[in-house]
Amino acid sequence: MPYFTVPSKGFRKCMWCEGKCLYVVLLMAVYWCTEALPLAVTAMLPVCLFPTMGILPSKKVCVQYFLETNFLFLSGLVMASAIEEWGLHRRVALKVLKIVGVKPAWLILGMMITSSFLSMWLSNTATTAMMLPIANAILESLFGNVETLKENCKDKSDPEGDSQVKMHVLHFEKQMLATEDRPDWTDRSEQKNLEEARREAQYQMKVWKGFLICIPYSASIGGTATLTGTAPNLILVGQLKSYFPECDLINFGSWFVFAFPLMLLFLILGWIWIAFLYGGLNTRLCISKHDEREATEAKATAVIDEDYKKLGPIKFAEVSIAFFFILFAVLLFTRDPKFITGWSTFFNKGYVSDAVTGVIIISILFFFPSQRPSLHWWFDSRASNTPYVPLLSWRKAQECVPWNIILLLGGGFAMAKGCEESGLAVWIGKHLQPLTQVPPSVAVILITAFIACFTEIASNMATIIIFLPVIAELAIHVKVNPLYFMIPATTGCSYAFMLPVSTPPNSIAFASGHLMVKDMVKTGFVMNILGILCVSLAMNTWGLHMFNLHTYPDWARPLNASSASVATYTIATMNMTG
């Protein structure tokens, strides 16, 4: 007679694992969003919870905290600390500002170009912290003291109270003077001058805000252009390797080819919006004109020139760092750019990754001399030799590298591994079935918008760690290339512009005391919309052809097939013989 086999113990254990893993994920999500514990401490919870709750053994959890993706991130941080150690970033920033000039519209563009370029290689926070003092020095030379500027705006622009009384008195006095045939042209000219001064002060304050707000925004935008520019990009690579081991489409070179044009497009649109909103984009500021602003612009030019002269002639250490930095970028870009054959083909296939390249370059920094070696002692043993100081010391690297971010990366990879092994990701994917009715192109916009909004109140790393596994499962159930959904989500989590707490760069700019929350909300809302539209355009044009997003890839099929088998149990039928 037919009978049904009882679900195995392993299957029941698997079902329990889903619930346990979901509990850990929700617990970590709450802790990350509320920061009840330090982010790095929350990231280590899988080490103690996954083994003790029977979700994953510790040997599978602990290795997630230092994958090759972490080494690539570490190499980028060490390179950035070497650049900061010798001041190369400041020289580059001042040189760019000397080139673009000091017309406010062009100077805002120069600030944005410099900040975005530096944040491609340095952290967004370090870039913002370095650029803001430069911006403040230029603004003070252009407009004077900001507190005086605020007083000029406030005292002369109150539409109620005493100002209305003064206007009535002034009107009455003018009528009396007119009856006596004694017009006072001096009072009229003074009133006109005061009105012009008020408007000029308000305009200068708007430009000041535009300068301050463009720096953190451009730093966040620039970080998306390279894999090492911001942590969410590396989380994408790590989770791709965990979920789809056969996927090798995303590396430093291919990501740069896709993301750099996107960054440029968004940067230009962002500049137009900020310059328009804060008064920097008009003909009197974009072209030369002989007026009273020429004197203040000359002062600003003098400040930039003076700061650049203080750096002195370029040093041997700066030249060396620049060389290794360029070599670092070129080797990463050309290892396997996908559109041409890379240099990795000279080695065994799959042996050399971006992490290997990064570690090779940064290892050289710890023994390469920071001063030009003297060769006199080769010919004369009594000749003095140049003191040996390497470009970077380990002590300096320890101080500059944010090790908590590396732990946070590891926590994200551990969480993703737990979701995969326990079957939680498959379970979540099945409950997203109603979303399969949404067209993929519309889903890209919705996903980017949702992630961009969520990351306004949570860190971008926590956001992408939580949602990337869910988005991957959604793509599998919709039968869409997972990259078509995962790349917009990764990029969108860096587009947090509306609140001071959204990102550390926003907080640094807001802490200057010259910006208000409504300034950031008004500017950031449109910036979010521009970012979402730019990502959608990139995914449906050059991204579509670069990553073959119009087809469902073979590397995504094995996970789908295996996940289907997890959710079923055997029903057998056999005939009993007597």
Coordinates of C-alpha atoms in Angstrom, one line a residue:
M1 CA 0.0 0.0 0.0
P2 CA 1.2 3.6 -0.6
Y3 CA 2.7 5.6 2.2
F4 CA 4.3 8.9 2.8
T5 CA 7.8 9.0 4.3
V6 CA 8.2 11.2 7.4
P7 CA 10.3 14.3 6.8
S8 CA 13.8 13.5 7.9
K9 CA 15.5 14.9 11.0
G10 CA 17.8 16.9 8.8
F11 CA 14.9 18.5 7.0
R12 CA 13.2 19.4 10.3
K13 CA 16.5 20.8 11.5
C14 CA 16.7 22.9 8.3
M15 CA 13.3 24.4 8.9
W16 CA 14.3 25.3 12.5
C17 CA 17.5 26.9 11.1
E18 CA 15.5 29.3 9.0
G19 CA 13.6 30.6 12.0
K20 CA 16.8 30.9 14.1
C21 CA 18.7 32.6 11.3
L22 CA 15.8 35.0 10.8
Y23 CA 16.0 35.9 14.5
V24 CA 19.7 36.6 14.3
V25 CA 19.2 38.7 11.2
L26 CA 16.4 40.8 12.7
L27 CA 18.4 41.2 16.0
M28 CA 21.4 42.5 14.1
A29 CA 19.3 44.7 11.9
V30 CA 17.7 46.4 14.9
Y31 CA 21.1 46.8 16.6
W32 CA 22.6 48.2 13.4
C33 CA 19.8 50.7 12.8
T34 CA 19.5 51.9 16.4
E35 CA 23.3 51.5 17.2
A36 CA 22.4 50.0 20.6
L37 CA 25.8 48.4 20.3
P38 CA 28.8 49.6 18.4
L39 CA 28.4 48.5 14.7
A40 CA 31.6 46.4 14.9
V41 CA 30.4 44.6 18.0
T42 CA 27.0 43.8 16.4
A43 CA 28.9 42.5 13.4
M44 CA 30.6 39.9 15.6
L45 CA 27.3 38.5 16.9
P46 CA 27.3 35.6 14.3
V47 CA 30.5 34.3 15.8
C48 CA 28.7 33.5 19.0
L49 CA 25.1 33.1 17.9
F50 CA 25.4 31.0 14.7
P51 CA 27.4 28.1 16.4
T52 CA 25.5 28.1 19.7
M53 CA 22.1 28.1 17.9
G54 CA 23.1 25.3 15.5
I55 CA 22.9 27.4 12.4
L56 CA 26.6 27.2 11.3
P57 CA 29.7 25.7 12.8
S58 CA 32.3 28.2 13.9
K59 CA 34.9 27.1 11.3
K60 CA 32.5 28.3 8.6
V61 CA 31.6 31.5 10.4
C62 CA 35.0 32.8 11.4
V63 CA 36.6 32.5 8.0
Q64 CA 34.0 35.0 6.6
Y65 CA 35.7 37.8 8.6
F66 CA 38.8 37.9 6.5
L67 CA 38.0 36.9 2.9
E68 CA 40.0 38.2 0.0
T69 CA 37.5 41.0 -0.4
N70 CA 38.6 42.2 3.1
F71 CA 42.2 42.2 1.9
L72 CA 41.3 44.3 -1.1
F73 CA 39.6 46.8 1.2
L74 CA 42.5 46.8 3.6
S75 CA 45.0 47.5 0.7
G76 CA 42.9 50.5 -0.3
L77 CA 42.9 51.8 3.2
V78 CA 46.6 51.4 3.6
M79 CA 47.3 53.2 0.3
A80 CA 45.0 56.0 1.5
S81 CA 46.9 56.3 4.7
A82 CA 50.2 56.6 2.8
I83 CA 48.7 59.4 0.6
E84 CA 47.5 61.3 3.7
E85 CA 50.8 60.8 5.5
W86 CA 52.8 62.8 2.9
G87 CA 50.0 65.3 2.0
L88 CA 49.7 64.3 -1.6
H89 CA 45.9 64.6 -1.4
R90 CA 46.2 68.3 -0.3
R91 CA 48.5 69.1 -3.2
V92 CA 46.1 67.6 -5.7
A93 CA 43.1 69.4 -4.2
L94 CA 44.8 72.9 -4.3
K95 CA 46.1 72.2 -7.8
V96 CA 42.6 71.5 -9.1
L97 CA 41.3 74.7 -7.5
K98 CA 44.0 76.7 -9.1
I99 CA 43.0 75.4 -12.5
V100 CA 39.2 75.9 -12.2
G101 CA 39.5 79.5 -10.8
V102 CA 37.5 81.2 -8.1
K103 CA 34.3 82.2 -9.9
P104 CA 31.7 80.6 -7.4
A105 CA 30.0 78.4 -10.0
W106 CA 33.3 77.0 -11.3
L107 CA 34.8 76.8 -7.8
I108 CA 31.8 74.7 -6.7
L109 CA 32.5 72.4 -9.7
G110 CA 36.2 72.3 -8.7
M111 CA 35.3 71.4 -5.2
M112 CA 33.0 68.6 -6.4
I113 CA 35.5 67.2 -8.9
T114 CA 38.3 67.2 -6.3
S115 CA 36.2 65.6 -3.6
S116 CA 34.8 62.9 -5.9
F117 CA 38.2 62.1 -7.2
L118 CA 39.8 61.8 -3.8
S119 CA 36.9 59.8 -2.4
M120 CA 37.4 57.2 -5.2
W121 CA 40.6 56.2 -3.3
L122 CA 40.3 57.7 0.2
S123 CA 37.4 57.3 2.6
N124 CA 34.4 59.6 2.1
T125 CA 34.8 60.9 5.6
A126 CA 38.5 61.7 5.3
T127 CA 37.9 63.5 2.0
T128 CA 35.2 65.7 3.5
A129 CA 37.2 66.4 6.6
M130 CA 40.2 67.6 4.4
M131 CA 38.2 69.6 1.9
L132 CA 36.0 71.6 4.3
P133 CA 38.8 73.7 5.9
I134 CA 40.0 74.5 2.4
A135 CA 36.5 75.6 1.4
N136 CA 36.1 77.7 4.5
A137 CA 39.4 79.5 3.9
I138 CA 38.4 80.4 0.4
L139 CA 34.9 81.5 1.4
E140 CA 36.3 83.8 4.1
S141 CA 38.5 85.4 1.6
L142 CA 35.6 85.9 -0.8
F143 CA 32.9 87.0 1.7
G144 CA 34.5 87.8 5.0
N145 CA 33.5 86.4 8.4
V146 CA 30.4 84.1 8.2
E147 CA 29.0 85.4 11.5
T148 CA 29.0 89.0 10.2
L149 CA 27.4 87.7 7.0
K150 CA 24.6 86.1 9.0
E151 CA 24.0 89.3 11.0
N152 CA 23.7 91.3 7.8
C153 CA 21.1 88.8 6.5
K154 CA 19.1 88.7 9.7
D155 CA 19.0 92.3 10.8
K156 CA 18.0 93.7 7.4
S157 CA 15.5 91.1 6.3
D158 CA 12.9 90.9 9.1
P159 CA 9.6 91.4 7.5
E160 CA 7.7 92.0 10.8
G161 CA 8.0 94.1 13.9
D162 CA 10.3 97.1 14.0
S163 CA 11.2 96.9 10.4
Q164 CA 7.5 97.6 9.5
V165 CA 7.3 100.5 11.9
K166 CA 10.5 102.0 10.4
M167 CA 9.0 101.7 6.9
H168 CA 5.8 103.6 8.0
V169 CA 7.8 106.3 9.7
L170 CA 10.0 106.7 6.7
H171 CA 7.0 106.9 4.4
F172 CA 5.4 109.6 6.6
E173 CA 8.6 111.6 6.8
K174 CA 8.9 111.5 3.0
Q175 CA 5.4 112.9 2.6
M176 CA 6.1 115.7 5.0
L177 CA 9.3 116.6 3.2
A178 CA 7.5 116.5 -0.1
T179 CA 5.0 119.1 1.1
E180 CA 7.8 121.4 2.2
D181 CA 9.5 120.9 -1.3
R182 CA 12.6 119.6 0.3
P183 CA 13.2 116.1 -1.2
D184 CA 16.0 114.2 0.6
W185 CA 17.8 112.2 -2.0
T186 CA 20.3 111.0 0.5
D187 CA 17.8 109.0 2.5
R188 CA 16.6 107.3 -0.7
S189 CA 20.1 106.4 -1.8
E190 CA 20.9 105.1 1.7
Q191 CA 17.8 102.9 1.6
K192 CA 18.7 101.6 -1.8
N193 CA 22.3 100.8 -0.6
L194 CA 21.0 99.0 2.5
E195 CA 18.6 97.0 0.3
E196 CA 21.4 96.0 -2.1
A197 CA 23.7 95.1 0.8
R198 CA 21.0 92.9 2.3
R199 CA 20.5 91.1 -1.0
E200 CA 24.2 90.7 -1.5
A201 CA 24.6 89.3 2.0
Q202 CA 21.7 86.8 1.4
Y203 CA 23.3 85.8 -1.9
Q204 CA 26.7 85.3 -0.4
M205 CA 25.2 83.2 2.4
K206 CA 23.5 81.0 -0.2
V207 CA 26.8 80.5 -2.0
W208 CA 28.5 79.7 1.3
K209 CA 25.9 76.9 1.9
G210 CA 26.3 75.6 -1.6
F211 CA 30.1 75.3 -1.0
L212 CA 29.6 73.4 2.2
I213 CA 26.9 71.1 0.9
C214 CA 28.6 70.1 -2.3
I215 CA 31.6 68.5 -0.6
P216 CA 29.9 65.6 1.3
Y217 CA 27.5 65.0 -1.6
S218 CA 30.4 64.7 -4.2
A219 CA 32.4 62.5 -1.8
S220 CA 29.5 60.1 -1.5
I221 CA 29.0 60.1 -5.3
G222 CA 32.8 59.6 -6.0
G223 CA 33.0 56.7 -3.7
T224 CA 30.8 54.6 -6.0
A225 CA 33.2 54.8 -8.9
T226 CA 35.7 52.2 -7.6
L227 CA 35.3 48.9 -5.7
T228 CA 37.6 50.2 -2.9
G229 CA 35.9 53.7 -2.8
T230 CA 33.1 52.6 -0.4
A231 CA 32.4 49.5 1.6
P232 CA 29.0 48.5 0.0
N233 CA 30.8 47.9 -3.3
L234 CA 33.0 45.3 -1.7
I235 CA 30.1 43.8 0.1
L236 CA 28.5 43.2 -3.3
V237 CA 31.6 41.4 -4.5
G238 CA 31.8 39.3 -1.4
Q239 CA 28.1 38.3 -1.4
L240 CA 28.3 37.5 -5.1
K241 CA 31.1 35.1 -4.4
S242 CA 29.1 33.5 -1.6
Y243 CA 25.8 33.1 -3.5
F244 CA 27.1 32.7 -7.0
P245 CA 30.6 31.3 -6.9
E246 CA 30.7 31.0 -10.7
C247 CA 30.1 34.7 -11.3
D248 CA 33.3 36.5 -12.1
L249 CA 31.8 39.6 -13.9
I250 CA 32.5 42.1 -11.1
N251 CA 36.1 43.1 -10.5
F252 CA 37.9 46.4 -10.1
G253 CA 38.2 47.0 -13.9
S254 CA 34.7 46.1 -14.9
W255 CA 33.2 48.0 -12.1
F256 CA 35.2 51.1 -12.9
V257 CA 34.2 51.0 -16.6
F258 CA 30.5 50.8 -15.5
A259 CA 30.5 53.1 -12.5
F260 CA 32.9 55.9 -13.5
P261 CA 30.6 57.2 -16.3
L262 CA 27.6 56.9 -13.9
M263 CA 29.6 59.0 -11.4
L264 CA 30.5 61.6 -13.9
L265 CA 26.9 61.9 -15.1
F266 CA 25.5 62.2 -11.6
L267 CA 28.3 64.7 -10.6
I268 CA 27.5 67.0 -13.5
L269 CA 23.7 66.9 -12.9
G270 CA 24.4 67.4 -9.1
W271 CA 26.6 70.4 -9.9
I272 CA 24.0 72.0 -12.1
W273 CA 21.3 71.6 -9.4
I274 CA 23.5 72.8 -6.5
A275 CA 24.9 75.8 -8.5
F276 CA 21.3 76.7 -9.6
L277 CA 19.8 76.4 -6.1
Y278 CA 22.5 78.3 -4.3
G279 CA 23.1 81.1 -6.7
G280 CA 26.3 80.0 -8.3
L281 CA 25.0 79.4 -11.8
N282 CA 24.5 82.6 -13.7
T283 CA 26.2 84.7 -16.2
R284 CA 27.8 87.2 -13.9
L285 CA 29.6 84.4 -12.0
C286 CA 30.5 82.1 -14.9
I287 CA 32.2 84.7 -17.0
S288 CA 34.6 87.5 -16.2
K289 CA 33.0 90.8 -15.4
H290 CA 34.5 94.0 -14.0
D291 CA 32.6 94.7 -10.8
E292 CA 33.2 94.8 -7.1
R293 CA 33.6 91.0 -6.9
E294 CA 36.9 91.1 -8.7
A295 CA 38.8 92.3 -5.6
T296 CA 37.4 89.5 -3.4
E297 CA 38.0 86.9 -6.1
A298 CA 41.6 88.1 -6.3
K299 CA 41.9 87.6 -2.6
A300 CA 40.6 84.0 -2.8
T301 CA 43.1 83.3 -5.6
A302 CA 45.8 84.6 -3.4
V303 CA 44.7 82.3 -0.5
I304 CA 44.9 79.2 -2.8
D305 CA 48.2 80.3 -4.2
E306 CA 49.6 80.9 -0.7
D307 CA 48.4 77.5 0.6
Y308 CA 50.0 75.8 -2.4
K309 CA 53.3 77.6 -2.0
K310 CA 53.4 76.5 1.7
L311 CA 53.5 72.9 0.5
G312 CA 56.9 73.7 -1.1
P313 CA 58.4 71.9 -4.0
I314 CA 57.2 68.4 -4.5
K315 CA 59.1 65.9 -2.4
F316 CA 60.6 62.5 -3.4
A317 CA 58.1 60.8 -1.1
E318 CA 55.1 62.4 -2.9
V319 CA 56.4 61.4 -6.3
S320 CA 56.9 57.9 -5.0
I321 CA 53.5 57.7 -3.5
A322 CA 52.0 59.1 -6.7
F323 CA 53.8 56.4 -8.8
F324 CA 52.7 53.5 -6.6
F325 CA 49.2 54.9 -6.5
I326 CA 49.0 55.0 -10.3
L327 CA 50.5 51.6 -10.5
F328 CA 48.0 50.3 -7.9
A329 CA 45.1 51.7 -10.0
V330 CA 46.5 50.5 -13.4
L331 CA 47.2 47.0 -12.2
L332 CA 43.7 46.6 -10.6
F333 CA 42.1 48.0 -13.7
T334 CA 44.0 45.8 -16.2
R335 CA 44.0 42.5 -14.3
D336 CA 40.8 41.3 -15.9
P337 CA 38.8 44.2 -17.4
K338 CA 36.5 41.7 -19.4
F339 CA 36.5 43.8 -22.6
I340 CA 40.2 43.0 -23.3
T341 CA 42.6 40.3 -22.1
G342 CA 44.1 41.2 -18.8
W343 CA 47.5 40.4 -17.3
S344 CA 46.1 37.7 -15.0
T345 CA 46.2 35.3 -17.9
F346 CA 50.0 35.0 -17.4
F347 CA 49.2 33.1 -14.1
N348 CA 47.1 30.0 -13.3
K349 CA 43.4 30.7 -13.9
G350 CA 41.7 31.9 -10.7
Y351 CA 44.9 32.2 -8.7
V352 CA 45.5 36.0 -8.9
S353 CA 42.7 38.3 -7.7
D354 CA 42.4 42.0 -7.0
A355 CA 43.4 41.3 -3.4
V356 CA 46.7 39.8 -4.5
T357 CA 47.4 42.9 -6.5
G358 CA 46.6 45.3 -3.7
V359 CA 48.7 43.5 -1.1
I360 CA 51.7 43.4 -3.4
I361 CA 51.6 47.2 -3.9
I362 CA 51.1 48.1 -0.3
S363 CA 53.8 45.7 0.9
I364 CA 56.3 47.8 -1.1
L365 CA 55.3 50.9 0.8
F366 CA 56.7 49.5 4.0
F367 CA 60.3 49.3 2.8
F368 CA 60.5 51.8 -0.1
P369 CA 62.5 54.8 1.1
S370 CA 60.8 58.2 1.6
Q371 CA 63.9 60.2 0.7
R372 CA 66.0 59.9 -2.4
P373 CA 68.9 57.5 -1.6
S374 CA 72.4 58.8 -1.8
L375 CA 74.8 56.8 -4.0
H376 CA 78.0 58.6 -2.8
W377 CA 78.7 55.9 -0.2
W378 CA 79.1 53.3 -3.1
F379 CA 82.2 55.2 -4.1
D380 CA 83.3 56.6 -0.7
S381 CA 82.6 54.6 2.4
R382 CA 83.1 57.7 4.6
A383 CA 80.4 59.7 2.8
S384 CA 77.2 60.3 4.7
N385 CA 74.1 58.4 3.6
T386 CA 70.5 59.6 3.6
P387 CA 68.6 58.4 6.7
Y388 CA 66.4 55.5 5.9
V389 CA 62.7 56.2 6.5
P390 CA 60.1 54.0 4.7
L391 CA 57.1 55.6 2.9
L392 CA 54.8 54.0 5.5
S393 CA 55.3 52.5 9.0
W394 CA 53.2 49.8 10.5
R395 CA 52.4 52.1 13.4
K396 CA 50.9 54.7 11.1
A397 CA 48.9 52.0 9.3
Q398 CA 47.5 50.8 12.6
E399 CA 46.4 54.3 13.5
C400 CA 44.8 55.2 10.2
V401 CA 43.1 51.9 9.2
P402 CA 39.5 51.7 10.6
W403 CA 39.6 48.1 11.7
N404 CA 36.0 48.3 12.8
I405 CA 34.9 48.6 9.2
I406 CA 36.8 45.4 8.3
L407 CA 34.9 43.6 11.1
L408 CA 31.6 45.1 9.8
L409 CA 32.4 43.7 6.3
G410 CA 33.1 40.3 7.9
G411 CA 29.8 40.5 9.8
G412 CA 27.9 41.1 6.6
F413 CA 29.6 38.1 4.9
A414 CA 28.9 35.9 7.9
M415 CA 25.2 36.9 7.8
A416 CA 25.0 36.2 4.1
K417 CA 26.6 32.8 4.6
G418 CA 24.1 32.0 7.4
C419 CA 21.1 33.0 5.2
E420 CA 22.4 30.8 2.4
E421 CA 23.2 27.7 4.5
S422 CA 20.1 27.8 6.6
G423 CA 17.7 28.3 3.6
L424 CA 16.4 31.6 5.0
A425 CA 17.2 33.4 1.7
V426 CA 15.1 30.9 -0.2
W427 CA 12.3 31.2 2.2
I428 CA 12.3 35.0 1.9
G429 CA 12.5 34.8 -1.9
K430 CA 9.4 32.6 -2.0
H431 CA 7.4 35.2 0.0
L432 CA 8.4 37.9 -2.5
Q433 CA 6.4 36.2 -5.2
P434 CA 3.9 39.0 -5.7
L435 CA 6.7 41.3 -6.8
T436 CA 7.3 39.1 -9.8
Q437 CA 4.4 40.9 -11.6
V438 CA 6.4 44.2 -11.6
P439 CA 8.4 44.8 -14.8
P440 CA 12.2 44.5 -14.2
S441 CA 12.9 48.1 -15.4
V442 CA 10.4 49.4 -12.9
A443 CA 11.7 47.1 -10.2
V444 CA 15.2 48.7 -10.7
I445 CA 13.8 52.1 -9.9
L446 CA 11.7 50.9 -6.9
I447 CA 14.7 49.0 -5.4
T448 CA 17.1 51.9 -5.8
A449 CA 14.5 54.3 -4.3
F450 CA 13.8 52.0 -1.4
I451 CA 17.4 51.5 -0.6
A452 CA 18.2 55.2 -0.9
C453 CA 15.4 56.1 1.5
F454 CA 16.2 53.3 4.0
T455 CA 19.9 54.3 4.1
E456 CA 18.9 57.8 5.2
I457 CA 18.2 56.4 8.7
A458 CA 20.7 53.5 8.7
S459 CA 24.3 53.1 7.8
N460 CA 24.9 52.2 4.1
M461 CA 26.8 49.1 5.1
A462 CA 24.1 47.8 7.4
T463 CA 21.5 48.5 4.7
I464 CA 23.2 46.6 2.0
I465 CA 24.1 43.7 4.3
I466 CA 20.5 43.3 5.2
F467 CA 18.8 43.7 1.9
L468 CA 21.3 42.3 -0.7
P469 CA 20.5 38.6 0.0
V470 CA 16.8 39.3 -0.3
I471 CA 17.3 41.2 -3.6
A472 CA 19.3 38.2 -4.9
E473 CA 16.5 35.8 -4.1
L474 CA 14.0 38.1 -5.7
A475 CA 16.0 38.2 -8.9
I476 CA 16.1 34.4 -9.0
H477 CA 12.4 34.0 -8.5
V478 CA 11.7 36.6 -11.2
K479 CA 14.2 34.9 -13.5
V480 CA 16.2 38.1 -14.0
N481 CA 19.9 38.4 -14.0
P482 CA 20.8 39.0 -10.3
L483 CA 23.2 41.8 -11.2
Y484 CA 20.3 43.7 -12.7
F485 CA 18.9 44.2 -9.2
M486 CA 22.0 43.9 -7.0
I487 CA 24.1 46.6 -8.7
P488 CA 21.4 49.4 -8.4
A489 CA 20.8 48.4 -4.7
T490 CA 24.6 48.7 -4.0
T491 CA 24.9 52.0 -5.7
G492 CA 21.7 53.4 -4.3
C493 CA 22.8 52.8 -0.7
S494 CA 25.5 55.5 -1.2
Y495 CA 22.9 58.1 -2.2
A496 CA 22.0 59.3 1.2
F497 CA 21.8 63.1 0.9
M498 CA 18.7 64.3 2.9
L499 CA 19.7 64.1 6.6
P500 CA 22.8 65.0 8.6
V501 CA 22.8 61.6 10.2
S502 CA 22.6 59.7 6.9
T503 CA 26.4 59.5 6.4
P504 CA 29.5 60.7 8.3
P505 CA 30.3 63.3 5.5
N506 CA 26.9 64.8 5.9
S507 CA 27.4 65.0 9.7
I508 CA 30.8 66.7 9.3
A509 CA 29.4 69.4 7.0
F510 CA 26.4 69.9 9.2
A511 CA 28.6 70.2 12.3
S512 CA 30.1 73.4 10.8
G513 CA 27.0 75.2 12.1
H514 CA 26.3 77.0 8.8
L515 CA 23.8 74.5 7.4
M516 CA 20.2 73.8 8.5
V517 CA 18.3 70.5 8.2
K518 CA 15.9 72.0 5.7
D519 CA 18.8 73.0 3.5
M520 CA 19.9 69.4 3.3
V521 CA 16.4 68.0 2.9
K522 CA 15.6 70.5 0.1
T523 CA 18.8 69.8 -1.8
G524 CA 19.1 66.1 -1.0
F525 CA 15.5 65.2 -2.1
V526 CA 16.3 66.3 -5.7
M527 CA 19.7 64.7 -5.5
N528 CA 18.1 61.4 -4.6
I529 CA 15.8 61.6 -7.6
L530 CA 18.6 62.5 -9.9
G531 CA 20.7 59.5 -8.5
I532 CA 17.8 57.1 -9.0
L533 CA 17.2 58.2 -12.6
C534 CA 21.0 58.0 -13.4
V535 CA 21.3 54.5 -12.0
S536 CA 18.2 53.4 -14.0
L537 CA 19.7 54.9 -17.2
A538 CA 23.1 53.3 -16.6
M539 CA 21.6 49.8 -16.0
N540 CA 19.4 50.0 -19.1
T541 CA 22.1 51.3 -21.5
W542 CA 25.8 50.5 -21.1
G543 CA 25.3 48.3 -18.1
L544 CA 22.9 46.1 -20.0
H545 CA 25.5 45.3 -22.6
M546 CA 28.6 45.1 -20.3
F547 CA 27.1 42.5 -18.0
N548 CA 24.7 40.8 -20.4
L549 CA 21.8 41.7 -18.2
H550 CA 19.2 40.9 -20.8
T551 CA 19.8 37.1 -20.3
Y552 CA 19.4 34.9 -17.3
P553 CA 23.0 33.6 -16.6
D554 CA 24.1 30.0 -16.1
W555 CA 26.0 30.9 -13.0
A556 CA 22.7 31.8 -11.3
R557 CA 21.0 28.5 -12.1
P558 CA 22.8 26.1 -9.7
L559 CA 21.6 28.1 -6.7
N560 CA 18.0 28.1 -8.0
A561 CA 18.1 24.3 -8.6
S562 CA 19.6 23.5 -5.2
S563 CA 17.3 25.8 -3.3
A564 CA 14.2 24.1 -4.9
S565 CA 15.3 20.8 -3.6
V566 CA 15.7 22.1 0.0
A567 CA 12.0 23.0 0.2
T568 CA 10.7 19.5 -0.8
Y569 CA 10.6 16.1 0.9
T570 CA 10.3 12.7 -0.7
I571 CA 6.9 11.1 -1.4
A572 CA 7.4 7.4 -2.2
T573 CA 5.0 4.7 -3.3
M574 CA 5.6 1.1 -3.1
N575 CA 3.6 -2.1 -3.3
M576 CA 3.5 -4.4 -0.3
T577 CA 3.8 -8.1 -1.1
G578 CA 2.6 -10.7 1.3

